[in-house]
Amino acid sequence: MYVKLFERGFYYALIMMLICSIIGTLLGGLPYLSIIGALVISLILGMLFQLYRPAIDKAEVGIGFISNKFLRLGIILLGFKLNLIDLAHAGVKTILVAIVVVSGVIFLTYNIARKMGVNKQLAILTASGTGICGAAAVMGISPQIKVSEDQEKKKRNDEVLAVAIVAILGTLFTLIEISIKPLLHMTPSQFGVMAGGSLHEIAHAIATGGAGGAVSLDTAIITKLSRVLLLAPAALVIGIWYQHSEKKSNTDGTKQKLPIPWFMAGFILASIIGTFVPMSQGVLDLLVKLAYLVLGMAMAALGMTVNFKAFVSSGKNAVLASLSASVVLLAFMIVVSKTFF
């Protein structure tokens, strides 16, 4: 759907989502809410907007546009958070762990979910959020899942549900890991690797890594960003896999285009620019804040379109699948951290 930028409904949507994103950013900076994160808070605020239906109706023309285009822009800007030199300094071990975690957890979560009767779209979105980087991964992988127009609403519900699942479980496992820290007898580096390798959102890794001190925090961030770096190749692989798996249902004989996530190329380009083009840390921080502001607007737009009945009825098995995979992941990262780091 193409939106005329001069339509009043577009500006209604823009203002509503900007409000949600700014409030989400402010609340996400508070001590007890930082674990949840600004993106999930923006999503919840967008859902609350549905209580005042006239506002949604006025903004409807812009909601779909913003949730789609702003999502891609936010993911691109998020690339400035990735410093490729820092990732290279982290060493081959960290990158290998990230590859094993991302591929293994996506495979495990997806297959558990499918065996429990979860639909394919929700299963892969939940698996991606669990394996890569939470809400940002769900939103980054979602454009690769091509559906017909009549399935778009259901897909949006699946996106919201997947985001909610990884946010809730990520917060739960953040509290668990901080609680069991004294029992693990890990060095600060080992604890950081465990946190960055096992938790879903960057906010979760920061909260947990910070509990182990400065070294632990830095290690957790680098390990987590190693997983974030794999968002681009994962989007390409999942897009090709999803298209191939759906080929049998394509009965009209038309040849589908290869699902290349061009906005992910922008994500990689932004990380290259942020790493090698001289610019102050203040400018980089500003670009990352802008990324979260734009992504917050996309999340709020998503929250404004969710179908609550579908949200409640289809989530239980997806939660159990992600929970099972998260338990396996935590156990795996404890062993890997203590053995190799």
Coordinates of C-alpha atoms in Angstrom, one line a residue:
M1 CA 0.0 0.0 0.0
Y2 CA 1.4 3.4 -1.1
V3 CA 0.7 6.3 1.2
K4 CA 0.5 9.9 0.1
L5 CA 2.6 11.8 2.5
F6 CA 0.2 14.6 2.5
E7 CA -2.7 12.5 3.7
R8 CA -3.9 13.6 7.1
G9 CA -4.1 10.0 8.4
F10 CA -0.4 9.5 7.8
Y11 CA 0.4 12.4 10.1
Y12 CA -2.0 11.1 12.7
A13 CA -0.2 7.8 12.6
L14 CA 3.2 9.5 12.7
I15 CA 2.4 11.5 15.8
M16 CA 0.8 8.6 17.7
M17 CA 3.7 6.3 17.0
L18 CA 6.3 9.0 17.8
I19 CA 4.6 9.5 21.2
C20 CA 4.6 5.8 21.9
S21 CA 8.3 5.5 20.9
I22 CA 9.5 8.5 22.9
I23 CA 7.6 7.3 26.0
G24 CA 8.9 3.8 25.5
T25 CA 12.4 5.1 25.3
L26 CA 12.0 7.1 28.5
L27 CA 10.4 4.3 30.4
G28 CA 12.9 1.8 29.0
G29 CA 15.7 3.8 30.6
L30 CA 14.3 3.4 34.1
P31 CA 16.1 0.8 36.4
Y32 CA 13.3 -1.8 36.7
L33 CA 12.0 -1.4 33.1
S34 CA 15.3 -1.5 31.3
I35 CA 15.2 -5.3 31.4
I36 CA 12.0 -5.2 29.3
G37 CA 13.4 -2.7 26.8
A38 CA 12.1 0.3 25.0
L39 CA 10.9 -1.6 21.9
V40 CA 8.6 -3.9 23.9
I41 CA 7.3 -1.0 25.9
S42 CA 6.5 0.8 22.6
L43 CA 4.7 -2.2 21.4
I44 CA 2.6 -2.4 24.6
L45 CA 1.7 1.3 24.3
G46 CA 0.6 0.8 20.7
M47 CA -1.6 -2.0 21.9
L48 CA -3.1 0.3 24.5
F49 CA -4.0 2.8 21.8
Q50 CA -6.6 0.3 20.6
L51 CA -8.7 1.2 23.6
Y52 CA -9.5 4.4 21.8
R53 CA -10.7 3.1 18.4
P54 CA -11.4 6.5 16.7
A55 CA -7.7 7.3 16.9
I56 CA -6.8 4.1 15.2
D57 CA -9.4 4.6 12.5
K58 CA -8.1 8.1 11.7
A59 CA -4.5 6.9 11.5
E60 CA -5.2 3.6 9.6
V61 CA -3.8 4.9 6.3
G62 CA -0.4 5.4 7.9
I63 CA -0.1 2.5 10.3
G64 CA 0.8 -0.1 7.7
F65 CA 3.2 2.1 5.9
I66 CA 5.1 3.1 9.1
S67 CA 5.2 -0.5 10.5
N68 CA 6.7 -1.6 7.1
K69 CA 9.1 1.2 6.0
F70 CA 10.2 2.4 9.4
L71 CA 11.0 -1.1 10.4
R72 CA 13.5 -1.4 7.6
L73 CA 15.0 2.0 8.3
G74 CA 15.4 1.2 12.0
I75 CA 17.1 -2.1 11.2
I76 CA 19.5 -0.3 8.8
L77 CA 20.3 2.4 11.5
L78 CA 20.9 -0.4 14.1
G79 CA 23.9 -1.4 12.0
F80 CA 25.8 1.6 13.5
K81 CA 25.8 -0.3 16.8
L82 CA 28.0 -3.0 15.4
N83 CA 31.7 -2.3 15.6
L84 CA 33.3 -4.9 13.3
I85 CA 36.8 -4.3 14.7
D86 CA 35.6 -5.1 18.2
L87 CA 33.9 -8.2 16.9
A88 CA 37.1 -9.3 15.2
H89 CA 39.1 -8.7 18.4
A90 CA 36.6 -11.0 20.2
G91 CA 38.2 -13.8 18.3
V92 CA 37.2 -16.8 16.3
K93 CA 35.8 -18.6 19.3
T94 CA 33.2 -16.0 19.9
I95 CA 32.1 -15.9 16.3
L96 CA 31.9 -19.7 16.2
V97 CA 29.8 -19.8 19.3
A98 CA 27.4 -17.2 17.8
I99 CA 27.1 -19.3 14.6
V100 CA 26.3 -22.5 16.6
V101 CA 23.9 -20.7 18.9
V102 CA 21.9 -18.9 16.2
S103 CA 21.7 -21.9 13.8
G104 CA 21.1 -24.4 16.5
V105 CA 18.5 -22.5 18.5
I106 CA 16.5 -21.5 15.4
F107 CA 16.5 -25.1 14.3
L108 CA 15.6 -26.5 17.7
T109 CA 12.9 -23.9 18.5
Y110 CA 11.3 -24.2 15.1
N111 CA 11.1 -28.0 15.2
I112 CA 9.7 -28.1 18.7
A113 CA 7.1 -25.5 17.8
R114 CA 6.0 -27.3 14.7
K115 CA 5.8 -30.7 16.5
M116 CA 3.5 -28.9 19.0
G117 CA 1.2 -27.7 16.3
V118 CA 2.4 -24.0 16.0
N119 CA 1.9 -22.6 12.5
K120 CA 4.9 -22.1 10.3
Q121 CA 5.1 -18.3 10.4
L122 CA 4.8 -18.0 14.2
A123 CA 7.3 -20.9 14.6
I124 CA 10.0 -19.3 12.5
L125 CA 9.5 -15.8 13.9
T126 CA 9.7 -17.1 17.5
A127 CA 12.7 -19.2 16.7
S128 CA 14.5 -16.2 15.1
G129 CA 13.8 -14.0 18.1
T130 CA 15.0 -16.7 20.5
G131 CA 18.1 -17.5 18.5
I132 CA 19.3 -14.1 17.3
C133 CA 18.4 -10.9 19.1
G134 CA 14.8 -10.8 20.3
A135 CA 12.3 -8.2 18.9
A136 CA 14.7 -6.8 16.4
A137 CA 15.3 -10.3 14.9
V138 CA 11.5 -10.9 14.7
M139 CA 11.0 -7.7 12.9
G140 CA 14.1 -8.3 10.7
I141 CA 13.1 -11.8 9.6
S142 CA 9.4 -11.0 9.1
P143 CA 9.7 -9.2 5.7
Q144 CA 11.2 -12.5 4.4
I145 CA 8.0 -14.3 5.2
K146 CA 5.9 -13.6 2.1
V147 CA 2.2 -14.1 2.5
S148 CA -0.9 -13.3 0.5
E149 CA -2.9 -10.1 1.3
D150 CA -5.6 -11.9 3.1
Q151 CA -3.0 -13.5 5.5
E152 CA -1.3 -10.1 6.4
K153 CA -3.4 -9.6 9.5
K154 CA -2.6 -13.0 10.8
K155 CA 1.1 -12.4 10.1
R156 CA 1.1 -9.2 12.1
N157 CA -0.5 -11.1 15.0
D158 CA 2.2 -13.7 14.8
E159 CA 4.8 -10.9 14.8
V160 CA 3.4 -9.4 18.0
L161 CA 3.1 -12.7 19.7
A162 CA 6.7 -13.7 18.8
V163 CA 8.0 -10.4 20.2
A164 CA 6.0 -10.8 23.4
I165 CA 7.3 -14.4 23.8
V166 CA 11.0 -13.5 23.5
A167 CA 10.5 -10.4 25.7
I168 CA 8.8 -12.3 28.5
L169 CA 11.2 -15.3 28.4
G170 CA 14.2 -13.1 28.0
T171 CA 13.3 -11.1 31.1
L172 CA 12.7 -14.3 33.0
F173 CA 16.0 -15.8 32.1
T174 CA 17.8 -12.5 32.9
L175 CA 16.5 -12.8 36.5
I176 CA 17.4 -16.5 36.6
E177 CA 21.0 -15.9 35.4
I178 CA 21.6 -13.1 37.8
S179 CA 20.2 -15.2 40.6
I180 CA 22.3 -18.3 39.9
K181 CA 25.5 -16.3 39.3
P182 CA 27.0 -17.1 42.8
L183 CA 26.5 -20.8 42.1
L184 CA 28.3 -20.9 38.8
H185 CA 31.8 -19.8 40.0
M186 CA 32.6 -18.2 36.7
T187 CA 35.2 -15.5 35.9
P188 CA 33.8 -12.2 34.7
S189 CA 34.6 -13.0 31.1
Q190 CA 32.9 -16.4 31.4
F191 CA 29.8 -14.9 32.9
G192 CA 29.7 -12.3 30.1
V193 CA 30.0 -14.9 27.4
M194 CA 27.2 -16.9 29.0
A195 CA 24.9 -13.8 29.2
G196 CA 25.6 -12.6 25.7
G197 CA 25.3 -16.1 24.2
S198 CA 22.1 -17.2 26.0
L199 CA 19.9 -14.1 26.4
H200 CA 17.5 -12.8 23.7
E201 CA 17.5 -9.0 23.7
I202 CA 20.6 -6.7 23.9
A203 CA 18.9 -5.1 26.9
H204 CA 18.8 -8.5 28.6
A205 CA 22.5 -9.2 27.9
I206 CA 23.5 -5.7 29.2
A207 CA 21.4 -6.1 32.4
T208 CA 22.9 -9.6 33.2
G209 CA 26.5 -8.8 32.1
G210 CA 26.4 -5.6 34.2
A211 CA 25.7 -7.7 37.3
G212 CA 29.2 -9.3 36.8
G213 CA 31.1 -6.0 36.6
A214 CA 32.7 -4.0 33.8
V215 CA 34.6 -6.8 32.1
S216 CA 31.6 -9.1 32.2
L217 CA 29.4 -6.3 30.7
D218 CA 31.9 -5.7 27.8
T219 CA 32.1 -9.4 27.1
A220 CA 28.4 -9.8 27.2
I221 CA 27.8 -7.0 24.7
I222 CA 30.5 -8.3 22.3
T223 CA 29.1 -11.8 22.4
K224 CA 25.6 -10.6 21.9
L225 CA 26.6 -8.4 19.0
S226 CA 28.2 -11.4 17.4
R227 CA 24.8 -12.9 17.2
V228 CA 23.2 -9.7 16.0
L229 CA 25.7 -9.7 13.1
L230 CA 24.2 -12.9 11.9
L231 CA 20.8 -11.3 11.5
A232 CA 21.6 -10.5 7.8
P233 CA 22.7 -13.9 6.6
A234 CA 20.0 -15.6 8.7
A235 CA 17.3 -13.4 7.0
L236 CA 18.6 -14.5 3.6
V237 CA 18.8 -18.2 4.4
I238 CA 15.4 -18.2 6.1
G239 CA 13.8 -16.3 3.1
I240 CA 15.2 -18.8 0.7
W241 CA 14.1 -21.8 2.9
Y242 CA 10.6 -20.4 3.4
Q243 CA 10.1 -19.7 -0.3
H244 CA 11.4 -23.2 -1.2
S245 CA 9.1 -24.9 1.5
E246 CA 6.1 -23.0 0.1
K247 CA 6.8 -23.8 -3.5
K248 CA 4.5 -26.8 -3.5
S249 CA 1.6 -24.6 -2.6
N250 CA 2.3 -22.2 -5.5
T251 CA -0.2 -23.7 -8.0
D252 CA -0.3 -20.9 -10.5
G253 CA 3.0 -21.7 -12.0
T254 CA 4.5 -18.3 -11.5
K255 CA 8.2 -18.1 -10.7
Q256 CA 8.9 -16.4 -7.4
K257 CA 11.8 -13.9 -7.0
L258 CA 14.7 -14.8 -4.8
P259 CA 13.9 -13.1 -1.4
I260 CA 17.0 -10.9 -1.0
P261 CA 16.6 -8.7 2.1
W262 CA 18.1 -5.5 0.6
F263 CA 17.6 -3.5 3.8
M264 CA 19.9 -6.0 5.5
A265 CA 22.6 -4.9 3.0
G266 CA 22.0 -1.4 4.5
F267 CA 22.4 -2.9 7.9
I268 CA 25.8 -4.3 7.0
L269 CA 26.8 -1.0 5.2
A270 CA 25.9 1.0 8.3
S271 CA 28.1 -1.2 10.4
I272 CA 31.0 -0.8 8.0
I273 CA 30.5 3.0 8.0
G274 CA 30.2 3.1 11.8
T275 CA 33.4 1.1 12.1
F276 CA 35.7 2.6 9.5
V277 CA 34.5 6.1 8.7
P278 CA 35.8 8.6 11.2
M279 CA 33.0 10.0 13.4
S280 CA 32.7 10.9 17.0
Q281 CA 31.2 8.5 19.6
G282 CA 28.5 11.1 20.2
V283 CA 27.3 10.9 16.5
L284 CA 27.3 7.1 16.6
D285 CA 25.3 7.1 19.9
L286 CA 22.9 9.5 18.3
L287 CA 22.4 7.2 15.2
V288 CA 21.8 4.2 17.5
K289 CA 19.2 6.2 19.5
L290 CA 17.5 7.2 16.3
A291 CA 17.5 3.5 15.3
Y292 CA 15.6 2.6 18.5
L293 CA 13.3 5.6 18.1
V294 CA 12.3 4.5 14.6
L295 CA 12.1 0.8 15.5
G296 CA 9.9 1.9 18.5
M297 CA 7.5 3.6 16.1
A298 CA 7.3 0.5 13.9
M299 CA 6.6 -1.6 17.1
A300 CA 3.9 0.8 18.2
A301 CA 2.3 0.5 14.7
L302 CA 2.4 -3.2 15.1
G303 CA 0.7 -3.0 18.5
M304 CA -2.1 -0.9 17.0
T305 CA -3.0 -3.7 14.6
V306 CA -2.9 -6.7 16.8
N307 CA -5.9 -9.0 17.1
F308 CA -6.2 -9.8 20.8
K309 CA -8.3 -12.9 20.4
A310 CA -5.8 -14.5 18.0
F311 CA -3.0 -13.3 20.3
V312 CA -4.4 -15.1 23.3
S313 CA -5.5 -18.3 21.6
S314 CA -2.4 -19.2 19.6
G315 CA 0.5 -18.5 21.9
K316 CA 0.8 -21.3 24.5
N317 CA 2.7 -23.9 22.5
A318 CA 5.0 -21.3 21.0
V319 CA 5.9 -20.1 24.5
L320 CA 6.6 -23.7 25.5
A321 CA 8.8 -24.2 22.4
S322 CA 10.8 -21.1 23.1
L323 CA 11.1 -21.9 26.8
S324 CA 12.4 -25.4 26.1
A325 CA 15.0 -24.1 23.6
S326 CA 16.0 -21.3 26.1
V327 CA 16.7 -23.9 28.8
V328 CA 18.8 -26.0 26.4
L329 CA 20.6 -22.8 25.3
L330 CA 21.4 -21.7 28.9
A331 CA 22.8 -25.1 29.8
F332 CA 24.9 -25.2 26.6
M333 CA 26.3 -21.7 27.2
I334 CA 27.2 -22.6 30.8
V335 CA 29.3 -25.5 29.6
V336 CA 30.8 -23.6 26.7
S337 CA 31.8 -20.6 28.8
K338 CA 33.4 -22.7 31.5
T339 CA 35.2 -25.0 29.0
F340 CA 36.5 -22.6 26.3
F341 CA 36.7 -19.1 27.8

